[in-house]
Amino acid sequence: MKIAFRAGASALALSMAAGLATAQDITIEDADWWSEAGTKFDGVTLRGVTESTPPSNFVSDVLAPKFEELTGIRVDVETTSWDQMYDKAIKDMEAGTGIYDMVYIEQDIVYAYLARDFLVNITEALEEHPELKAPNYEEANFTSFADNFRGAEDGDLYGLPMEAFIKIYLYRKDLFEDPEIQAAFKEETGHDLKPATTHEEYSEIARFFTAYGEENDMDLWGTTAQAHTGHPASWYEYFESVAPTYGVYDWGINPDENYAASVENGGEMNSDAAKEALTWWLSMRDLAPPESVQSTWTEVATTFAAGRVAQGLVYGENAAWIAADDTKSRVVGNVGVALPPLEDGVMEAAESGEGYIGYYDGGAFGLPTTSKNQDAALLFLQFMALPEVQEEWAMASRITLTSTYDAPKVKELDEELGGYYSMLRDQGYLFKGAPEYPFHRQVLEATAPTFYSILTGDTGVDEGLDEMARIAEEELTTLGYRQ
């Protein structure tokens, strides 16, 4: 791929964010060990399936060729849409066909896979086969995000993290720091223009910029909204990114109260705080660009990169290319990073470990028990977790090893990203992945139709959340979780 470099971003940031690294850019320590390890797998081809994201494309385009160069083992990585990836992986594991030797496991689905014994215990497998343990692979080097892929009873790894990111508050520095806009905002609101720390402040900024865009005939709105009326992305935005900022955690389901969802039974899915959170989010959707009602996580990122919004909640996996790749983004050099707006008490709860302020997302590659090439796959999984490959890979807005934060290129890009990597390192503990529910998909699919009905206006917020809580409890009773 050829890139026409233009002023406004460094060549380093552009090349890395655009995914221009090649296998030749990576030097592997102990190359002789890898070459020797590969000799026993002559003719083997590993097959994997994953969602098409910047980190996954790096695996397919850079790491797989490098691994084959070293070991002779071919790796075919199928990158596809999220729904196709999930469908293909789970059908293969359910049928036991062994098509895939590696499957991408989202942090929020791993518990369902573990409950069905779909995954190989990687920690145990490497202990039982020390000859397959790579010299420079260290499980202890993973960040705390790896804990999302450990077995509850044995603490062993069942997936090796390959991407990890927090959902952050991005804002346009060129707009927020413009003296004329600052003066207009101060005159209208009586407040200084700065990144919001509360929902009230965020709303004020959103209203101002939506009106400002209209008054000045600009293609500009006050906020993003991941508000698709028929895709689970909207359900996730509310439950995993918005509700926690109001103090509603783990979807409002309380395992300590017989997995209650309703307030009546000890849950919070239809609590006053939950209803306030959804009402606020819907009001922000009405100040977002018209495409927001059909926006998933992908479209929210492209909307921000197109310069159509002043602020928004955006998955961190998109931070690098939005901030640094001017072949894809119109806001290069003008991206600020902040924590999401919060209600009183939420930050204190997160700091104490009693709550969290937003979503820590990501995924891992797991080894299906149905794989016919488990030993060769163990080699490739370790290869992806080597410190040597992480510096280039981190440019796709993901860090999974603690050692990567000190890599020179990562430090340089961190400055261009407004300190995103520093935030991930220092404040990542304030965010949390999805709750440890093996019934994840069942509850989502059972409640989503009512949620979409709320988004389209066919059902009111209060009525809809009451109904969702009832449906969730009914589904959990059917599944045997509520006794």
Short mmCIF file of C-alpha atoms in Angstrom, two decimals:
data_model
loop_
_atom_site.label_atom_id
_atom_site.label_comp_id
_atom_site.label_asym_id
_atom_site.label_seq_id
_atom_site.Cartn_x
_atom_site.Cartn_y
_atom_site.Cartn_z
CA MET A 1 0.00 0.00 0.00
CA LYS A 2 1.32 3.40 -0.92
CA ILE A 3 0.74 6.38 1.30
CA ALA A 4 1.08 9.99 0.21
CA PHE A 5 2.55 11.60 3.32
CA ARG A 6 1.18 15.05 4.04
CA ALA A 7 1.92 17.55 6.75
CA GLY A 8 0.23 17.11 10.09
CA ALA A 9 1.44 13.72 11.33
CA SER A 10 4.75 11.95 11.68
CA ALA A 11 5.86 9.33 9.19
CA LEU A 12 6.12 6.89 12.09
CA ALA A 13 2.53 7.38 13.18
CA LEU A 14 1.20 7.28 9.66
CA SER A 15 3.03 4.13 8.69
CA MET A 16 2.18 2.25 11.84
CA ALA A 17 -1.43 3.35 12.10
CA ALA A 18 -1.98 2.53 8.46
CA GLY A 19 -0.63 -0.96 9.00
CA LEU A 20 2.42 -0.62 6.77
CA ALA A 21 4.69 -2.76 8.93
CA THR A 22 5.92 -5.89 7.19
CA ALA A 23 7.38 -9.18 8.33
CA GLN A 24 10.82 -7.82 7.51
CA ASP A 25 10.36 -5.03 10.07
CA ILE A 26 10.38 -7.56 12.92
CA THR A 27 13.48 -9.23 14.32
CA ILE A 28 12.81 -12.33 16.40
CA GLU A 29 15.16 -13.42 19.15
CA ASP A 30 16.06 -17.13 19.25
CA ALA A 31 15.26 -17.49 15.55
CA ASP A 32 17.12 -20.81 15.47
CA TRP A 33 14.83 -22.21 18.15
CA TRP A 34 11.76 -21.33 16.08
CA SER A 35 13.28 -22.88 12.98
CA GLU A 36 14.03 -26.10 14.83
CA ALA A 37 10.62 -26.17 16.49
CA GLY A 38 8.93 -25.95 13.10
CA THR A 39 10.70 -28.93 11.57
CA LYS A 40 8.34 -31.46 13.14
CA PHE A 41 5.33 -29.79 11.51
CA ASP A 42 6.37 -30.03 7.89
CA GLY A 43 3.40 -29.46 5.60
CA VAL A 44 1.06 -28.24 8.35
CA THR A 45 -1.26 -25.31 7.62
CA LEU A 46 -2.95 -23.59 10.55
CA ARG A 47 -6.30 -21.93 10.01
CA GLY A 48 -7.81 -19.18 12.12
CA VAL A 49 -10.87 -16.95 12.03
CA THR A 50 -11.14 -13.45 13.47
CA GLU A 51 -12.99 -10.18 13.09
CA SER A 52 -11.51 -7.76 10.55
CA THR A 53 -9.93 -5.13 12.82
CA PRO A 54 -6.55 -3.36 12.64
CA PRO A 55 -4.95 -5.75 15.18
CA SER A 56 -6.36 -8.79 13.40
CA ASN A 57 -5.20 -7.54 10.03
CA PHE A 58 -1.71 -7.21 11.51
CA VAL A 59 -1.84 -10.89 12.45
CA SER A 60 -2.90 -11.86 8.94
CA ASP A 61 -0.63 -9.52 6.97
CA VAL A 62 2.51 -9.36 9.13
CA LEU A 63 2.75 -12.00 11.86
CA ALA A 64 1.54 -14.99 9.86
CA PRO A 65 4.11 -14.46 7.06
CA LYS A 66 6.88 -13.91 9.61
CA PHE A 67 5.95 -17.09 11.47
CA GLU A 68 5.96 -19.08 8.23
CA GLU A 69 9.34 -17.59 7.32
CA LEU A 70 10.79 -18.80 10.62
CA THR A 71 9.07 -22.16 11.05
CA GLY A 72 7.81 -23.24 7.65
CA ILE A 73 4.31 -23.55 9.12
CA ARG A 74 1.74 -21.78 6.98
CA VAL A 75 -0.94 -19.74 8.74
CA ASP A 76 -4.15 -18.75 6.97
CA VAL A 77 -6.10 -16.18 8.99
CA GLU A 78 -9.62 -15.47 7.80
CA THR A 79 -10.67 -11.92 8.67
CA THR A 80 -14.38 -11.30 8.36
CA SER A 81 -17.30 -9.44 9.94
CA TRP A 82 -18.00 -9.81 13.65
CA ASP A 83 -21.19 -11.83 13.18
CA GLN A 84 -19.64 -14.12 10.57
CA MET A 85 -16.58 -14.65 12.75
CA TYR A 86 -18.69 -15.67 15.74
CA ASP A 87 -20.98 -17.86 13.66
CA LYS A 88 -18.17 -19.74 11.93
CA ALA A 89 -16.15 -20.31 15.09
CA ILE A 90 -18.97 -21.57 17.28
CA LYS A 91 -20.45 -23.82 14.60
CA ASP A 92 -17.04 -25.40 14.03
CA MET A 93 -16.54 -26.06 17.74
CA GLU A 94 -20.08 -27.31 18.27
CA ALA A 95 -19.86 -29.74 15.36
CA GLY A 96 -16.31 -30.81 16.21
CA THR A 97 -15.22 -30.44 12.59
CA GLY A 98 -11.81 -29.00 13.47
CA ILE A 99 -11.74 -26.49 10.62
CA TYR A 100 -10.07 -23.85 12.79
CA ASP A 101 -6.91 -24.16 14.86
CA MET A 102 -7.33 -20.68 16.32
CA VAL A 103 -10.48 -18.71 17.03
CA TYR A 104 -10.84 -15.13 18.13
CA ILE A 105 -12.52 -14.98 21.53
CA GLU A 106 -14.11 -11.73 22.57
CA GLN A 107 -13.70 -10.91 26.21
CA ASP A 108 -17.46 -11.00 26.68
CA ILE A 109 -18.01 -14.47 25.21
CA VAL A 110 -15.13 -16.46 26.71
CA TYR A 111 -17.16 -17.53 29.76
CA ALA A 112 -19.72 -19.25 27.55
CA TYR A 113 -16.93 -21.08 25.72
CA LEU A 114 -15.36 -22.21 28.99
CA ALA A 115 -18.69 -23.50 30.23
CA ARG A 116 -18.87 -25.72 27.15
CA ASP A 117 -15.24 -26.93 27.31
CA PHE A 118 -14.49 -25.52 23.87
CA LEU A 119 -10.96 -24.30 24.67
CA VAL A 120 -7.59 -25.89 25.42
CA ASN A 121 -5.96 -24.90 28.72
CA ILE A 122 -2.90 -23.16 27.29
CA THR A 123 -1.04 -22.84 30.60
CA GLU A 124 -1.44 -26.54 31.25
CA ALA A 125 -0.58 -27.56 27.68
CA LEU A 126 2.75 -25.73 27.80
CA GLU A 127 3.55 -27.25 31.19
CA GLU A 128 2.86 -30.72 29.82
CA HIS A 129 4.92 -30.05 26.66
CA PRO A 130 7.94 -27.98 27.76
CA GLU A 131 9.62 -28.68 24.41
CA LEU A 132 6.99 -26.39 22.84
CA LYS A 133 7.60 -23.53 25.29
CA ALA A 134 9.23 -20.64 23.43
CA PRO A 135 12.31 -19.13 25.16
CA ASN A 136 11.03 -15.54 25.16
CA TYR A 137 7.37 -16.23 25.96
CA GLU A 138 6.35 -15.29 29.50
CA GLU A 139 2.77 -15.55 30.68
CA ALA A 140 3.58 -13.13 33.51
CA ASN A 141 4.30 -10.37 30.96
CA PHE A 142 0.63 -10.02 30.03
CA THR A 143 -1.24 -7.02 31.37
CA SER A 144 -4.11 -7.55 33.80
CA PHE A 145 -6.44 -7.79 30.79
CA ALA A 146 -5.31 -11.42 30.46
CA ASP A 147 -7.25 -12.18 33.64
CA ASN A 148 -10.40 -12.06 31.52
CA PHE A 149 -9.29 -15.29 29.85
CA ARG A 150 -8.37 -17.32 32.92
CA GLY A 151 -10.39 -20.21 34.27
CA ALA A 152 -12.30 -19.34 37.42
CA GLU A 153 -11.14 -22.44 39.25
CA ASP A 154 -7.58 -23.04 38.02
CA GLY A 155 -6.52 -19.48 37.07
CA ASP A 156 -4.96 -20.82 33.88
CA LEU A 157 -5.02 -19.06 30.52
CA TYR A 158 -7.48 -20.31 27.93
CA GLY A 159 -6.78 -17.51 25.48
CA LEU A 160 -3.75 -15.35 24.70
CA PRO A 161 -4.73 -11.66 24.44
CA MET A 162 -4.10 -10.13 21.03
CA GLU A 163 -5.93 -6.82 21.42
CA ALA A 164 -7.05 -4.75 24.37
CA PHE A 165 -8.44 -1.25 24.53
CA ILE A 166 -10.71 0.98 26.57
CA LYS A 167 -13.66 2.95 25.27
CA ILE A 168 -12.63 6.53 25.68
CA TYR A 169 -13.93 10.06 25.36
CA LEU A 170 -12.42 11.66 22.26
CA TYR A 171 -12.80 15.36 21.55
CA ARG A 172 -11.70 17.77 18.84
CA LYS A 173 -8.86 19.88 20.20
CA ASP A 174 -9.07 22.29 17.24
CA LEU A 175 -12.65 23.11 18.24
CA PHE A 176 -12.22 23.06 22.01
CA GLU A 177 -9.12 25.28 21.80
CA ASP A 178 -10.40 27.75 19.20
CA PRO A 179 -10.51 31.21 20.91
CA GLU A 180 -13.63 32.36 19.04
CA ILE A 181 -15.50 29.15 19.87
CA GLN A 182 -14.34 29.34 23.48
CA ALA A 183 -15.67 32.89 23.73
CA ALA A 184 -19.01 31.94 22.14
CA PHE A 185 -19.39 28.98 24.48
CA LYS A 186 -18.57 31.10 27.54
CA GLU A 187 -21.05 33.77 26.49
CA GLU A 188 -23.82 31.24 25.93
CA THR A 189 -23.24 28.94 28.92
CA GLY A 190 -21.21 30.94 31.39
CA HIS A 191 -18.67 28.10 31.52
CA ASP A 192 -15.22 27.53 30.08
CA LEU A 193 -15.07 25.07 27.18
CA LYS A 194 -13.17 21.96 28.27
CA PRO A 195 -13.70 18.18 28.14
CA ALA A 196 -16.74 17.19 30.17
CA THR A 197 -16.43 15.35 33.46
CA THR A 198 -20.18 15.09 34.12
CA HIS A 199 -23.15 14.18 31.94
CA GLU A 200 -24.57 17.65 32.41
CA GLU A 201 -21.37 19.20 31.05
CA TYR A 202 -21.27 16.73 28.16
CA SER A 203 -24.87 17.58 27.26
CA GLU A 204 -24.13 21.29 27.35
CA ILE A 205 -21.19 20.85 24.98
CA ALA A 206 -23.22 18.61 22.67
CA ARG A 207 -26.08 21.10 22.46
CA PHE A 208 -23.69 23.96 21.81
CA PHE A 209 -21.79 22.32 18.96
CA THR A 210 -24.89 20.94 17.25
CA ALA A 211 -26.36 24.45 17.25
CA TYR A 212 -22.99 25.96 16.27
CA GLY A 213 -22.75 23.65 13.30
CA GLU A 214 -26.23 24.52 12.13
CA GLU A 215 -25.78 28.27 12.60
CA ASN A 216 -22.50 28.28 10.70
CA ASP A 217 -23.62 25.90 7.94
CA MET A 218 -21.06 23.32 9.07
CA ASP A 219 -21.21 19.55 8.77
CA LEU A 220 -20.85 19.30 12.56
CA TRP A 221 -22.80 17.80 15.45
CA GLY A 222 -22.24 17.71 19.19
CA THR A 223 -21.63 14.01 19.82
CA THR A 224 -21.39 10.52 18.43
CA ALA A 225 -23.96 7.81 19.18
CA GLN A 226 -23.54 4.08 18.58
CA ALA A 227 -27.29 3.81 18.25
CA HIS A 228 -28.11 1.28 15.52
CA THR A 229 -31.77 0.26 15.81
CA GLY A 230 -31.18 -3.37 14.86
CA HIS A 231 -27.60 -4.25 15.78
CA PRO A 232 -26.23 -5.31 19.20
CA ALA A 233 -23.67 -2.47 19.05
CA SER A 234 -26.32 -0.12 20.48
CA TRP A 235 -27.22 -2.57 23.26
CA TYR A 236 -23.53 -2.79 24.17
CA GLU A 237 -23.03 0.98 24.10
CA TYR A 238 -25.79 1.45 26.62
CA PHE A 239 -25.06 -1.45 28.98
CA GLU A 240 -21.25 -1.43 28.84
CA SER A 241 -20.36 2.21 28.21
CA VAL A 242 -23.21 4.45 29.40
CA ALA A 243 -24.97 2.64 32.25
CA PRO A 244 -21.74 2.19 34.28
CA THR A 245 -21.16 5.95 34.23
CA TYR A 246 -24.43 6.19 36.19
CA GLY A 247 -23.40 3.43 38.60
CA VAL A 248 -25.33 0.59 36.94
CA TYR A 249 -22.89 -2.30 36.63
CA ASP A 250 -22.89 -5.75 35.03
CA TRP A 251 -26.02 -4.98 32.97
CA GLY A 252 -27.99 -4.44 36.17
CA ILE A 253 -28.03 -8.19 36.90
CA ASN A 254 -27.19 -9.15 40.48
CA PRO A 255 -25.69 -12.66 40.86
CA ASP A 256 -25.83 -12.33 44.65
CA GLU A 257 -29.62 -11.99 44.49
CA ASN A 258 -30.43 -15.08 42.44
CA TYR A 259 -29.34 -13.30 39.23
CA ALA A 260 -32.05 -10.70 39.67
CA ALA A 261 -32.49 -8.05 36.98
CA SER A 262 -35.53 -6.19 38.28
CA VAL A 263 -35.43 -3.75 41.15
CA GLU A 264 -38.28 -5.69 42.76
CA ASN A 265 -36.05 -8.75 43.08
CA GLY A 266 -32.75 -7.03 43.87
CA GLY A 267 -31.42 -6.09 40.44
CA GLU A 268 -30.86 -2.72 38.74
CA MET A 269 -31.70 -3.20 35.06
CA ASN A 270 -34.85 -1.10 35.49
CA SER A 271 -33.61 1.09 38.35
CA ASP A 272 -34.07 4.85 38.41
CA ALA A 273 -30.36 5.23 37.62
CA ALA A 274 -30.69 2.91 34.61
CA LYS A 275 -33.68 4.84 33.29
CA GLU A 276 -31.87 8.13 33.78
CA ALA A 277 -28.84 6.76 31.92
CA LEU A 278 -30.88 5.57 28.94
CA THR A 279 -32.88 8.79 28.80
CA TRP A 280 -29.65 10.80 28.75
CA TRP A 281 -28.11 8.63 26.05
CA LEU A 282 -31.18 8.95 23.83
CA SER A 283 -31.03 12.73 24.22
CA MET A 284 -27.42 12.64 23.03
CA ARG A 285 -28.40 10.48 20.06
CA ASP A 286 -30.75 13.28 19.03
CA LEU A 287 -27.77 15.67 18.92
CA ALA A 288 -25.65 13.27 16.83
CA PRO A 289 -25.32 13.02 13.03
CA PRO A 290 -28.25 11.39 11.19
CA GLU A 291 -26.25 8.23 10.45
CA SER A 292 -26.09 7.48 14.18
CA VAL A 293 -29.32 5.47 14.11
CA GLN A 294 -27.50 3.04 11.81
CA SER A 295 -24.09 3.30 13.47
CA THR A 296 -22.19 0.39 15.00
CA TRP A 297 -18.70 0.65 16.54
CA THR A 298 -17.22 0.98 13.03
CA GLU A 299 -19.41 3.86 11.85
CA VAL A 300 -18.91 5.81 15.08
CA ALA A 301 -15.17 5.80 14.44
CA THR A 302 -15.52 6.88 10.81
CA THR A 303 -17.98 9.61 11.81
CA PHE A 304 -15.47 11.05 14.27
CA ALA A 305 -12.61 10.71 11.79
CA ALA A 306 -14.67 12.53 9.16
CA GLY A 307 -14.79 15.58 11.44
CA ARG A 308 -18.57 15.42 11.79
CA VAL A 309 -18.65 15.57 15.60
CA ALA A 310 -17.02 17.58 18.37
CA GLN A 311 -16.84 14.74 20.91
CA GLY A 312 -17.83 11.14 21.43
CA LEU A 313 -17.29 7.77 23.05
CA VAL A 314 -15.06 5.76 20.71
CA TYR A 315 -13.40 2.36 21.07
CA GLY A 316 -9.68 2.83 21.67
CA GLU A 317 -8.79 0.36 18.90
CA ASN A 318 -9.54 3.22 16.50
CA ALA A 319 -7.50 5.87 18.30
CA ALA A 320 -4.28 5.50 16.31
CA TRP A 321 -5.68 5.82 12.82
CA ILE A 322 -8.12 8.58 13.79
CA ALA A 323 -5.34 10.63 15.37
CA ALA A 324 -2.49 9.87 12.98
CA ASP A 325 -3.50 8.55 9.54
CA ASP A 326 -4.49 11.42 7.29
CA THR A 327 -5.37 9.07 4.46
CA LYS A 328 -8.36 8.00 6.54
CA SER A 329 -8.94 10.80 9.03
CA ARG A 330 -9.65 14.52 8.66
CA VAL A 331 -8.86 15.29 12.29
CA VAL A 332 -5.21 14.24 12.39
CA GLY A 333 -3.31 16.18 15.02
CA ASN A 334 -6.52 17.45 16.62
CA VAL A 335 -7.65 14.52 18.76
CA GLY A 336 -7.83 14.85 22.53
CA VAL A 337 -8.35 11.97 24.96
CA ALA A 338 -10.26 12.04 28.24
CA LEU A 339 -12.15 9.77 30.63
CA PRO A 340 -15.92 9.47 30.06
CA PRO A 341 -18.32 11.78 31.93
CA LEU A 342 -19.53 10.37 35.26
CA GLU A 343 -22.20 10.78 37.90
CA ASP A 344 -21.21 11.51 41.48
CA GLY A 345 -19.69 8.54 43.29
CA VAL A 346 -18.85 6.47 40.21
CA MET A 347 -15.15 7.37 40.17
CA GLU A 348 -14.85 6.61 43.88
CA ALA A 349 -16.52 3.24 43.34
CA ALA A 350 -14.13 2.42 40.48
CA GLU A 351 -11.05 3.42 42.45
CA SER A 352 -12.12 1.19 45.33
CA GLY A 353 -12.84 -1.74 43.06
CA GLU A 354 -16.57 -1.65 43.74
CA GLY A 355 -17.47 -0.35 40.30
CA TYR A 356 -16.02 0.83 37.00
CA ILE A 357 -16.31 3.81 34.66
CA GLY A 358 -16.48 2.16 31.25
CA TYR A 359 -15.65 -0.73 29.03
CA TYR A 360 -12.30 -2.52 28.77
CA ASP A 361 -12.68 -4.42 25.53
CA GLY A 362 -10.55 -6.75 23.52
CA GLY A 363 -10.03 -10.33 22.63
CA ALA A 364 -7.70 -13.26 22.52
CA PHE A 365 -6.89 -16.17 20.30
CA GLY A 366 -7.98 -19.45 21.75
CA LEU A 367 -7.11 -22.98 20.74
CA PRO A 368 -10.23 -25.10 20.15
CA THR A 369 -10.20 -28.58 21.66
CA THR A 370 -11.38 -29.73 18.22
CA SER A 371 -8.20 -28.53 16.46
CA LYS A 372 -6.24 -31.23 14.66
CA ASN A 373 -2.99 -29.22 14.92
CA GLN A 374 -2.87 -28.24 18.58
CA ASP A 375 0.91 -28.42 19.03
CA ALA A 376 1.63 -26.26 15.98
CA ALA A 377 -1.09 -23.84 17.05
CA LEU A 378 0.53 -23.52 20.50
CA LEU A 379 3.66 -22.31 18.76
CA PHE A 380 1.82 -19.62 16.81
CA LEU A 381 -0.12 -18.43 19.86
CA GLN A 382 3.15 -17.93 21.73
CA PHE A 383 4.69 -16.25 18.71
CA MET A 384 1.96 -13.61 18.80
CA ALA A 385 2.77 -12.97 22.48
CA LEU A 386 6.51 -12.34 22.02
CA PRO A 387 7.79 -8.92 23.16
CA GLU A 388 9.60 -8.54 19.83
CA VAL A 389 6.39 -8.35 17.81
CA GLN A 390 4.49 -6.07 20.18
CA GLU A 391 6.06 -2.69 19.38
CA GLU A 392 4.92 -2.72 15.75
CA TRP A 393 1.60 -4.33 16.65
CA ALA A 394 0.88 -1.72 19.31
CA MET A 395 0.59 0.88 16.57
CA ALA A 396 -2.82 -0.65 15.83
CA SER A 397 -4.01 0.85 19.16
CA ARG A 398 -3.56 -2.24 21.29
CA ILE A 399 -1.20 -3.25 24.07
CA THR A 400 -1.33 -6.62 25.83
CA LEU A 401 2.15 -6.87 27.38
CA THR A 402 3.40 -4.61 30.17
CA SER A 403 6.83 -4.38 28.55
CA THR A 404 5.35 -2.76 25.43
CA TYR A 405 4.61 0.54 27.17
CA ASP A 406 8.35 1.26 27.28
CA ALA A 407 8.96 0.61 23.58
CA PRO A 408 10.34 3.74 21.83
CA LYS A 409 7.77 3.81 19.02
CA VAL A 410 4.94 3.37 21.50
CA LYS A 411 6.16 6.30 23.57
CA GLU A 412 6.40 8.48 20.48
CA LEU A 413 2.93 7.60 19.22
CA ASP A 414 1.50 8.05 22.71
CA GLU A 415 2.25 11.76 22.43
CA GLU A 416 0.43 11.99 19.10
CA LEU A 417 -2.55 10.11 20.54
CA GLY A 418 -2.96 12.62 23.34
CA GLY A 419 -1.70 10.19 25.96
CA TYR A 420 -4.03 7.30 25.12
CA TYR A 421 -1.44 4.62 25.90
CA SER A 422 -0.57 6.36 29.16
CA MET A 423 -4.26 6.37 30.06
CA LEU A 424 -4.51 2.67 29.23
CA ARG A 425 -1.50 1.93 31.44
CA ASP A 426 -2.32 4.21 34.36
CA GLN A 427 -6.11 4.28 34.40
CA GLY A 428 -7.07 1.08 32.64
CA TYR A 429 -7.90 -0.45 36.02
CA LEU A 430 -10.90 1.92 36.23
CA PHE A 431 -12.50 0.14 33.27
CA LYS A 432 -13.92 -3.38 33.18
CA GLY A 433 -14.78 -6.00 30.64
CA ALA A 434 -18.17 -7.63 30.30
CA PRO A 435 -19.53 -9.49 33.33
CA GLU A 436 -18.48 -13.10 33.76
CA TYR A 437 -21.75 -14.49 32.46
CA PRO A 438 -21.87 -17.74 30.47
CA PHE A 439 -25.41 -16.70 29.47
CA HIS A 440 -24.14 -13.55 27.73
CA ARG A 441 -25.61 -14.19 24.28
CA GLN A 442 -28.91 -15.57 25.56
CA VAL A 443 -29.71 -12.50 27.66
CA LEU A 444 -28.60 -10.13 24.90
CA GLU A 445 -30.74 -11.85 22.27
CA ALA A 446 -33.74 -12.11 24.58
CA THR A 447 -33.76 -8.44 25.59
CA ALA A 448 -32.47 -6.79 22.39
CA PRO A 449 -35.83 -6.62 20.53
CA THR A 450 -37.34 -4.57 23.36
CA PHE A 451 -34.24 -2.38 23.48
CA TYR A 452 -34.50 -1.69 19.74
CA SER A 453 -38.17 -0.84 20.26
CA ILE A 454 -37.10 1.79 22.80
CA LEU A 455 -34.64 3.23 20.27
CA THR A 456 -37.28 3.51 17.55
CA GLY A 457 -39.68 5.22 19.95
CA ASP A 458 -42.26 2.45 19.87
CA THR A 459 -41.68 1.73 23.57
CA GLY A 460 -41.00 4.23 26.34
CA VAL A 461 -37.81 4.12 28.39
CA ASP A 462 -39.46 3.25 31.70
CA GLU A 463 -41.82 0.70 30.20
CA GLY A 464 -39.05 -0.79 28.05
CA LEU A 465 -36.50 -1.28 30.83
CA ASP A 466 -39.20 -2.80 33.05
CA GLU A 467 -39.96 -5.24 30.25
CA MET A 468 -36.28 -6.00 29.63
CA ALA A 469 -35.74 -6.79 33.31
CA ARG A 470 -38.75 -9.13 33.26
CA ILE A 471 -37.54 -10.86 30.08
CA ALA A 472 -34.00 -11.21 31.44
CA GLU A 473 -35.25 -12.91 34.59
CA GLU A 474 -37.54 -15.16 32.58
CA GLU A 475 -34.63 -16.21 30.35
CA LEU A 476 -32.34 -16.81 33.32
CA THR A 477 -35.02 -18.95 34.94
CA THR A 478 -35.35 -21.01 31.77
CA LEU A 479 -31.57 -21.44 31.64
CA GLY A 480 -31.49 -22.59 35.27
CA TYR A 481 -29.62 -19.65 36.78
CA ARG A 482 -32.59 -18.29 38.72
CA GLN A 483 -33.93 -20.88 41.12
#
